Short mmCIF file of C-alpha atoms in Angstrom, two decimals:
data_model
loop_
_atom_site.label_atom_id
_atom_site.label_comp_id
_atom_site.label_asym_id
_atom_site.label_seq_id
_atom_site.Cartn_x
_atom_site.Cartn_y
_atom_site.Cartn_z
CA UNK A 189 1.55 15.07 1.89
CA UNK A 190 5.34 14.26 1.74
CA UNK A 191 5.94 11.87 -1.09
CA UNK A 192 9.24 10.46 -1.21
CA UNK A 193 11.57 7.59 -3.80
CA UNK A 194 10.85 3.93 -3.23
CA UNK A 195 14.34 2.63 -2.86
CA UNK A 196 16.54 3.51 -5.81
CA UNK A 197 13.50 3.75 -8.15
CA UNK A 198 12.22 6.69 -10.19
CA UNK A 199 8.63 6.33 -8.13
CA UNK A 200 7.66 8.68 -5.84
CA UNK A 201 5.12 7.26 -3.52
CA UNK A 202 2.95 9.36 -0.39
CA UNK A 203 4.66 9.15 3.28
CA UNK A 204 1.30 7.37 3.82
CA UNK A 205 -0.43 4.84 1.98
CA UNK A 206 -3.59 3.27 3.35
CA UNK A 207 -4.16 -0.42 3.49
CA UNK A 208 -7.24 -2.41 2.43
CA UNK A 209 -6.96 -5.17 5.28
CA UNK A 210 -10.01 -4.10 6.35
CA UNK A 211 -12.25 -4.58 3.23
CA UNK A 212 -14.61 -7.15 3.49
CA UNK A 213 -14.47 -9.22 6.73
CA UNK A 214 -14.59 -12.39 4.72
CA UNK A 215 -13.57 -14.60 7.59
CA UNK A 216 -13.55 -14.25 11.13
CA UNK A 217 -10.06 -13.06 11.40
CA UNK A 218 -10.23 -10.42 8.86
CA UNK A 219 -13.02 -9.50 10.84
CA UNK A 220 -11.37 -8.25 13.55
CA UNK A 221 -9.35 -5.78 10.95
CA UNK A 222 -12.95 -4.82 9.77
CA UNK A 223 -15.67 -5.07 7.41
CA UNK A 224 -15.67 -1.83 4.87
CA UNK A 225 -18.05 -2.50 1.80
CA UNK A 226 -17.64 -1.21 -1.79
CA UNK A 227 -19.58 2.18 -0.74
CA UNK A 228 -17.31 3.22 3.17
CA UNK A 229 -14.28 2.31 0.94
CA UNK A 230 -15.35 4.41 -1.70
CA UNK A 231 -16.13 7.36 0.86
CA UNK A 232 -12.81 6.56 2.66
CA UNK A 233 -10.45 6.60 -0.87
CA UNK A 234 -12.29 9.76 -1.32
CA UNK A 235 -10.80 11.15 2.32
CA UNK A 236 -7.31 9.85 1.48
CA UNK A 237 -7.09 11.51 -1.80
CA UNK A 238 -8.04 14.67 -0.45
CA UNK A 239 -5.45 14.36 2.06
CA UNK A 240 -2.36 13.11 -0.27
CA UNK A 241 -2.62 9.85 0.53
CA UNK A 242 -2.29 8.28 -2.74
CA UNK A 243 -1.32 4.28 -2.94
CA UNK A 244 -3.73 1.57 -1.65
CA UNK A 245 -1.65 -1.23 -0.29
CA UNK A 246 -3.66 -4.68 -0.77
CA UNK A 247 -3.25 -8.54 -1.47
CA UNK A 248 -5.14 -11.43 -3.12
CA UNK A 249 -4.91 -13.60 0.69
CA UNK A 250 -6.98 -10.63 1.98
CA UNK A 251 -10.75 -12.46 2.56
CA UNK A 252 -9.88 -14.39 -0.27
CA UNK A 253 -9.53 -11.27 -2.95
CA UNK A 254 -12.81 -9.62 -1.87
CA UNK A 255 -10.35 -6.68 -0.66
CA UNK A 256 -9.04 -6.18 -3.67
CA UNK A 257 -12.89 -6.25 -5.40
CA UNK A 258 -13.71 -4.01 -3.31
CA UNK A 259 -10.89 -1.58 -3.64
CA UNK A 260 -11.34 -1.89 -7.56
CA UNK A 261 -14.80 -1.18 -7.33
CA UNK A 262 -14.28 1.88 -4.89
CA UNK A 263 -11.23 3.57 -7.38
CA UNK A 264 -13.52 3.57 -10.63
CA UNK A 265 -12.57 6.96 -11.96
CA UNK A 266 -10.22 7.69 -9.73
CA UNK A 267 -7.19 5.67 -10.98
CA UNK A 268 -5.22 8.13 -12.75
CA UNK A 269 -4.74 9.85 -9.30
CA UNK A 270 -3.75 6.78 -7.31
CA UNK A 271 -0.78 3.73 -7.17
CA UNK A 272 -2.05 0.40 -6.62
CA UNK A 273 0.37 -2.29 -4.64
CA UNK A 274 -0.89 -5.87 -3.83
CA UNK A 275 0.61 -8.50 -3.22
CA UNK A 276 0.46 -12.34 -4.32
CA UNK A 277 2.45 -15.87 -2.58
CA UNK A 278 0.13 -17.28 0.12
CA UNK A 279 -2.15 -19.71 -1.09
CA UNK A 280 -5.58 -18.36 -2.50
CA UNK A 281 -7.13 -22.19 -2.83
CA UNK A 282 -7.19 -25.93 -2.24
CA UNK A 283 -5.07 -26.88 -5.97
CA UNK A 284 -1.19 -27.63 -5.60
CA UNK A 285 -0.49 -24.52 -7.59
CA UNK A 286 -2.27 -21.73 -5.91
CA UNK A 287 0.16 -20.57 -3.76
CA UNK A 288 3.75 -19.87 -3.79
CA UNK A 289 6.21 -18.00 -6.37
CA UNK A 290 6.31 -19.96 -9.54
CA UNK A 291 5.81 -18.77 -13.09
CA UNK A 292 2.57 -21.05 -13.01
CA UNK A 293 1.21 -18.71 -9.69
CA UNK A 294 1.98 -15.65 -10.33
CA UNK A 295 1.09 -15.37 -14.23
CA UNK A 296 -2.27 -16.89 -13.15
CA UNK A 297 -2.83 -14.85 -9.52
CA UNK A 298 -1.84 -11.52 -11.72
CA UNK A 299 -4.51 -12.02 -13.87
CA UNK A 300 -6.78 -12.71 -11.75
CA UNK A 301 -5.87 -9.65 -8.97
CA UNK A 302 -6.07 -7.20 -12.69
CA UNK A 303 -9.16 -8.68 -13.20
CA UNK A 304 -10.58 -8.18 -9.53
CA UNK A 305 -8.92 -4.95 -9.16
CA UNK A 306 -10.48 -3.56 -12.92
CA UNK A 307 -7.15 -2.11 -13.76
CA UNK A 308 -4.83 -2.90 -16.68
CA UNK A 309 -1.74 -2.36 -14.44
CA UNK A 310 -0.06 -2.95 -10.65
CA UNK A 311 2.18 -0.33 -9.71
CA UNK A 312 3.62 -2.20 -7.19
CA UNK A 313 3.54 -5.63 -6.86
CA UNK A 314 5.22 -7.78 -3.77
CA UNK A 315 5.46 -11.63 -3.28
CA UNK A 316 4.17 -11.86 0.07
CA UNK A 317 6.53 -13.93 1.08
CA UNK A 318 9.40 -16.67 0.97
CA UNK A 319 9.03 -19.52 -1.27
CA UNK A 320 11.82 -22.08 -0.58
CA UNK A 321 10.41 -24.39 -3.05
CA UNK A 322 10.81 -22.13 -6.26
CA UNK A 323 14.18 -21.28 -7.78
CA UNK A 324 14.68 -17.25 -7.16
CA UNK A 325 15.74 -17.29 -11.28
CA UNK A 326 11.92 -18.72 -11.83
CA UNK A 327 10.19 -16.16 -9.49
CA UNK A 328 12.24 -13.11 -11.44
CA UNK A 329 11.98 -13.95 -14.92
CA UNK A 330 8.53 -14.24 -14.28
CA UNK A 331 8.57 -10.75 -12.72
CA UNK A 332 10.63 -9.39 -15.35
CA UNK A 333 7.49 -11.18 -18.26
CA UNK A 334 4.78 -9.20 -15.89
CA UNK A 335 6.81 -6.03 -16.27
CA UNK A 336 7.62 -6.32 -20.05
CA UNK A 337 3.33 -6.95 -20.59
CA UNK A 338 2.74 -3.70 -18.75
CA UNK A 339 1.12 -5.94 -16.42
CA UNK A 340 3.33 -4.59 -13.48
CA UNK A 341 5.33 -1.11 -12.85
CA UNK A 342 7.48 -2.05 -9.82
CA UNK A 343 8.39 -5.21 -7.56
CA UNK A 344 9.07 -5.64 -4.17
CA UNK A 345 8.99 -8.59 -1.90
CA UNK A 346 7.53 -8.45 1.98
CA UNK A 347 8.65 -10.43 5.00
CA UNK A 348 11.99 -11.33 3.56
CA UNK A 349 14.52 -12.78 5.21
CA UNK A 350 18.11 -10.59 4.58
CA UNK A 351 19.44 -13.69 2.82
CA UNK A 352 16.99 -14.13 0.29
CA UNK A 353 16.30 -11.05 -0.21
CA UNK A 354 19.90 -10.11 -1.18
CA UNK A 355 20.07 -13.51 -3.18
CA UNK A 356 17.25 -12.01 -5.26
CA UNK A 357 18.93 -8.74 -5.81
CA UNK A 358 22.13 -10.56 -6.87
CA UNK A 359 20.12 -12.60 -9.37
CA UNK A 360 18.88 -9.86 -11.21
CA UNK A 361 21.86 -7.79 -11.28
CA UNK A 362 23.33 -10.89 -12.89
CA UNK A 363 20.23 -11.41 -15.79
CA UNK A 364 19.68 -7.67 -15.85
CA UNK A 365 16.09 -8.30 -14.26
CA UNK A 366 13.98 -5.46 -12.49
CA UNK A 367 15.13 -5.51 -8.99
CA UNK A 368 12.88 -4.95 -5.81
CA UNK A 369 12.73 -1.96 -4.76
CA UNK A 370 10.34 -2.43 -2.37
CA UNK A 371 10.29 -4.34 1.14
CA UNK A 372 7.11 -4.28 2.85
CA UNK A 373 7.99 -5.12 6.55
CA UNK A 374 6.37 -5.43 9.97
CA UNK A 375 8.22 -2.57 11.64
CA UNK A 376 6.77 -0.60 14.87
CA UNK A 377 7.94 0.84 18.32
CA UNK A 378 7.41 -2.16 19.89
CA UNK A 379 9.06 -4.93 17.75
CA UNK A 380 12.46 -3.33 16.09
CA UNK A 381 13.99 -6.55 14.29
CA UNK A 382 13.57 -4.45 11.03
CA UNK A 383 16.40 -2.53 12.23
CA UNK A 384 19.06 -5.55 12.54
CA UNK A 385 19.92 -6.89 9.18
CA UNK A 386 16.68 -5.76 6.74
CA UNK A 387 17.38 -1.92 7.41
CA UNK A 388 21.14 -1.55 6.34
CA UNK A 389 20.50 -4.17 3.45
CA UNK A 390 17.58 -1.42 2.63
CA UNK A 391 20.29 1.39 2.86
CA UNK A 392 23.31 -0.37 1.21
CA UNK A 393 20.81 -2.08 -1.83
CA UNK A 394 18.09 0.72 -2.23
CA UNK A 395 15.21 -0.92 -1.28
CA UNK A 396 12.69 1.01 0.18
CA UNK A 397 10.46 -0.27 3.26
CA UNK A 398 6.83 0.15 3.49
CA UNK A 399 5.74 -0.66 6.74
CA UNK A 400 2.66 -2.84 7.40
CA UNK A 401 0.86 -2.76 11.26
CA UNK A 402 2.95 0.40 12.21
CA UNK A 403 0.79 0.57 16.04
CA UNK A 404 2.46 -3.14 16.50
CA UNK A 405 -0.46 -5.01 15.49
CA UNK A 406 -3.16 -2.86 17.68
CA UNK A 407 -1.45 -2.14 20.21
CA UNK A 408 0.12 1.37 20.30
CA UNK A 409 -3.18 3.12 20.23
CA UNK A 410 -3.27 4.31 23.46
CA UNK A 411 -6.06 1.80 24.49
CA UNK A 412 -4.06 -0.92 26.27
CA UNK A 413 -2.51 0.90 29.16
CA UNK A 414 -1.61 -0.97 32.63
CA UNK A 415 -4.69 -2.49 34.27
CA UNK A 416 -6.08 -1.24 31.06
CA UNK A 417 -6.18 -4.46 28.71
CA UNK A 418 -7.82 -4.47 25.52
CA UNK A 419 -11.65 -4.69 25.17
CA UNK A 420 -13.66 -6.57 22.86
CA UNK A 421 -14.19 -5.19 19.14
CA UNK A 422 -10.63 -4.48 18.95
CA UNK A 423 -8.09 -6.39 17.55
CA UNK A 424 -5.77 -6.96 20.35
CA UNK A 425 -9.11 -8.53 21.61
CA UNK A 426 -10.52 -10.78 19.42
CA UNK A 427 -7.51 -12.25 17.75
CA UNK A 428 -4.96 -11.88 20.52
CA UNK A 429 -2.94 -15.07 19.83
CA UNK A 430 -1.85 -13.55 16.54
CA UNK A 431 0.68 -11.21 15.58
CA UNK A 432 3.84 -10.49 16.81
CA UNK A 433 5.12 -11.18 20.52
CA UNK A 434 5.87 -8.78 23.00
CA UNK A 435 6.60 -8.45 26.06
CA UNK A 436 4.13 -6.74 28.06
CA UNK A 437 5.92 -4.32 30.69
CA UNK A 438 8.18 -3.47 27.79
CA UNK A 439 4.81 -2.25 25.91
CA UNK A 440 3.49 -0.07 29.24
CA UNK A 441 7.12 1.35 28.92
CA UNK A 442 6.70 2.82 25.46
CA UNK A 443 3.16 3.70 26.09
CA UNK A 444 4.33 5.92 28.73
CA UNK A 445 7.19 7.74 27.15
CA UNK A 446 4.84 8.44 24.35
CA UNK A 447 2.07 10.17 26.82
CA UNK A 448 5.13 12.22 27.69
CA UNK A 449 5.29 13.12 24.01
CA UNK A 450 2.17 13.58 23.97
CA UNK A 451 2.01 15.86 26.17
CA UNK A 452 5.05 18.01 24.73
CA UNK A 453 3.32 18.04 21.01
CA UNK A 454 -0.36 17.91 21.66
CA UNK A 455 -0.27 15.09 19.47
CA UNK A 456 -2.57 11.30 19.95
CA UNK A 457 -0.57 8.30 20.73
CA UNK A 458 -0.99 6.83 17.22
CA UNK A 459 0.13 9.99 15.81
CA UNK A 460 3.74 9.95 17.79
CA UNK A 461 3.78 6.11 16.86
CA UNK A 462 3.71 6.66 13.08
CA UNK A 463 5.70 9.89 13.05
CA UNK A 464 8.50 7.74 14.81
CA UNK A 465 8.76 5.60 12.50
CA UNK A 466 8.38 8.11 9.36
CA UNK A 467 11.95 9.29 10.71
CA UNK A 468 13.71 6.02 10.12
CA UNK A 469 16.93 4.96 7.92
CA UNK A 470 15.00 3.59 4.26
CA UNK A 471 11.44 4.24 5.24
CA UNK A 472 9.60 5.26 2.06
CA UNK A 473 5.81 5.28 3.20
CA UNK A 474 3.89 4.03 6.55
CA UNK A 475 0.67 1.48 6.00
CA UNK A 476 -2.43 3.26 8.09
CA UNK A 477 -5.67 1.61 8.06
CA UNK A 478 -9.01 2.67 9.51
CA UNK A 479 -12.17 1.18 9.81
CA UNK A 480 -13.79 4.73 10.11
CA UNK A 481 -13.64 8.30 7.92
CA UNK A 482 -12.26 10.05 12.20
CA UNK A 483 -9.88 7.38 12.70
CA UNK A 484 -8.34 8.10 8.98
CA UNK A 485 -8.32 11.61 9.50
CA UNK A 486 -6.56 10.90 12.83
CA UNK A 487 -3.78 8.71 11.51
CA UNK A 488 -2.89 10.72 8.42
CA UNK A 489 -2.24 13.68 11.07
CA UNK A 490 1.05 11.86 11.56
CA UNK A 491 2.66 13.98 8.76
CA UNK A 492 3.09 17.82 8.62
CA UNK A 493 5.14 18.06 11.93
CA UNK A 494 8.14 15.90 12.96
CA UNK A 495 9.52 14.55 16.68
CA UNK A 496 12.26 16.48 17.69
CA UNK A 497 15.63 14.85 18.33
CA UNK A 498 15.28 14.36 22.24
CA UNK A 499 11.82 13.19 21.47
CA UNK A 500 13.10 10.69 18.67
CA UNK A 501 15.63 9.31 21.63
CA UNK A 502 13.20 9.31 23.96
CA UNK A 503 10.93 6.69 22.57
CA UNK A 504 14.25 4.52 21.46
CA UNK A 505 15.60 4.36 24.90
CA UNK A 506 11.85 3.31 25.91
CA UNK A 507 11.69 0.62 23.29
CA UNK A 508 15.17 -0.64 22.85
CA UNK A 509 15.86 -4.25 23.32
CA UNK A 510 18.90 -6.06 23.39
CA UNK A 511 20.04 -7.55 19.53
CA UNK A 512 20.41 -10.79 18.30
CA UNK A 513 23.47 -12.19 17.23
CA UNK A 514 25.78 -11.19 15.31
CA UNK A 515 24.36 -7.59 15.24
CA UNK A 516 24.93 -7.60 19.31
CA UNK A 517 28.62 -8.61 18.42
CA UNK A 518 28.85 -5.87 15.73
CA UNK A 519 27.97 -3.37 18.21
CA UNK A 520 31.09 -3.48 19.88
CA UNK A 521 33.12 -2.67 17.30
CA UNK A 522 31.73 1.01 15.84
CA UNK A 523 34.75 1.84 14.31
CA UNK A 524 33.46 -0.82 11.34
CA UNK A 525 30.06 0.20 11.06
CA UNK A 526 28.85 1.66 7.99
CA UNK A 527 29.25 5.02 8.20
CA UNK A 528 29.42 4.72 11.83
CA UNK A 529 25.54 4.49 12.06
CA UNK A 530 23.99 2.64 14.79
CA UNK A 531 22.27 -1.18 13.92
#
């Protein structure tokens, strides 16, 4: 397994890291992600160890923290060989405090994720997202407390805005606070916004993205194909209406040019998918998740081989859309891009 920095920080983290989305089915739309108990997670940590795959990504909104139970109760004697990232912001109960970024939140849904997770540490904790309502010097002295404890290792954010996520840099370059280093982002062939603003801000501030959904919510398996859609059991299924939009000719498109692939490298659809993306500007490790010990084994064969360069364009000319303003506007004018990279 590759393992490479997370942003400008001293961690190292796995190409990979596996996601615990689908622990416990505690409501109907975590469902759909699936149901692992204490004993498949347990067998499926096992698998991901003895593949390299060596941070479990989670978050106190998954089925209401019984992820995160269940991951603690699958790593017992295996923490030493394993980073643990959650994540904490969306609202975890009914009281006027249990959700957002405010010292009063996340000192209290810390404790209570250590607690869950049977740990004395996070490696890597994210706010799961934006809080407008709490002052970005609140949210990071609070961040820099955790860290001081030895409650928390690193901190990143996910689903960040550019704006705030660069105000929150600024802020603790000012107070000498950690800084994240760490964006985890919804970033896949078939929706590329990551690329507009949040990648060069990742290049130019070292922040490191870990990808979350890299088969665009479900749908880059291979399964949904033209007068193919997807069948029941599946996520693209059951909880359709969710996730992020896309234009459906536009996903046939990039389905085909990665059967192409597919049939140059011998290699599954999810496979080309992730190994895509594991070639992009600031990405530091990919979020897989399986319900099952094959389709694990499957997704971590992403790593070991690499797309070649006609392959790589291949799949961007397939998926390209036009940008949003001002990046569109940019575009024109290469001469003052950064490096003279493309946006």
């Amino acid at each position: 397994m590759e393992h490479r920095r997370l942003g400008h920080s001293g961690l190292r983290v796995p190409a990979l890291s596996f996601g615990t989305a689908t622990f416990g089915g505690g409501n109907d739309f975590f469902k759909a992600w699936g149901a692992t108990d204490a004993g498949g997670a347990s067998r499926l940590i096992d698998v991901c160890l003895d593949h390299g795959v060596s941070m479990f990504d989670s978050a106190d909104g998954y089925s209401s923290g019984l992820a995160e139970e269940i991951l603690g109760a699958a790593i017992k004697g295996k923490r030493n060989r394993l980073l643990i990232s959650t994540k904490a912001t969306f609202p975890t109960g009914d009281g006027p405090n249990d959700y957002g970024s405010s010292r009063q939140h996340l000192i209290n849904a810390v404790d209570k994720a250590l607690q869950r997770l049977g740990v004395e540490h996070i490696d890597l904790l994210q706010l799961h997202g934006q809080d407008y309502n709490t002052p970005v010097e609140e949210t990071l002295s609070t961040l820099d407390q955790l860290v001081r404890l030895g409650k928390v290792r690193y901190i990143g954010c996910s689903n960040f805005s550019g704006w705030h996520l660069m105000k929150s840099l600024a802020v603790s370059d000012r107070h000498g606070w950690p800084r994240h280093v760490a964006h985890q982002a919804y970033y896949s062939l078939l929706n590329r916004d990551y690329e507009w603003e949040l990648m060069p801000l990742g290049q130019d501030q070292g922040v490191g993205a870990v990808i979350w959904s890299p088969l665009g919510w479900g749908k880059l398996t291979g399964k949904i194909r033209r007068g193919q859609p997807a069948q029941p059991g599946t996520r693209a299924h059951d909880i359709a209406g969710t996730g992020p939009k896309f234009e459906e000719e536009r996903l046939f498109r990039i389905v085909d040019a990665m059967d192409a692939v597919a049939l140059e490298t011998g290699k599954t659809i999810p496979q080309i998918a992730l190994n895509w993306l594991l070639q992009r500007p600031t990405v530091a490790s990919v979020i897989i998740g399986a319900r099952d010990e094959a389709q694990l084994v499957q997704n971590i064969g992403a790593v070991g081989w690499k797309l070649t360069p006609e392959q790589v364009a291949a799949l961007d000319a397939a998926s390209d859309v036009p940008a949003a303003y001002p990046v569109w506007h940019q575009r024109g004018f290469p001469m003052l891009r950064e490096r003279g990279e493309e946006r």
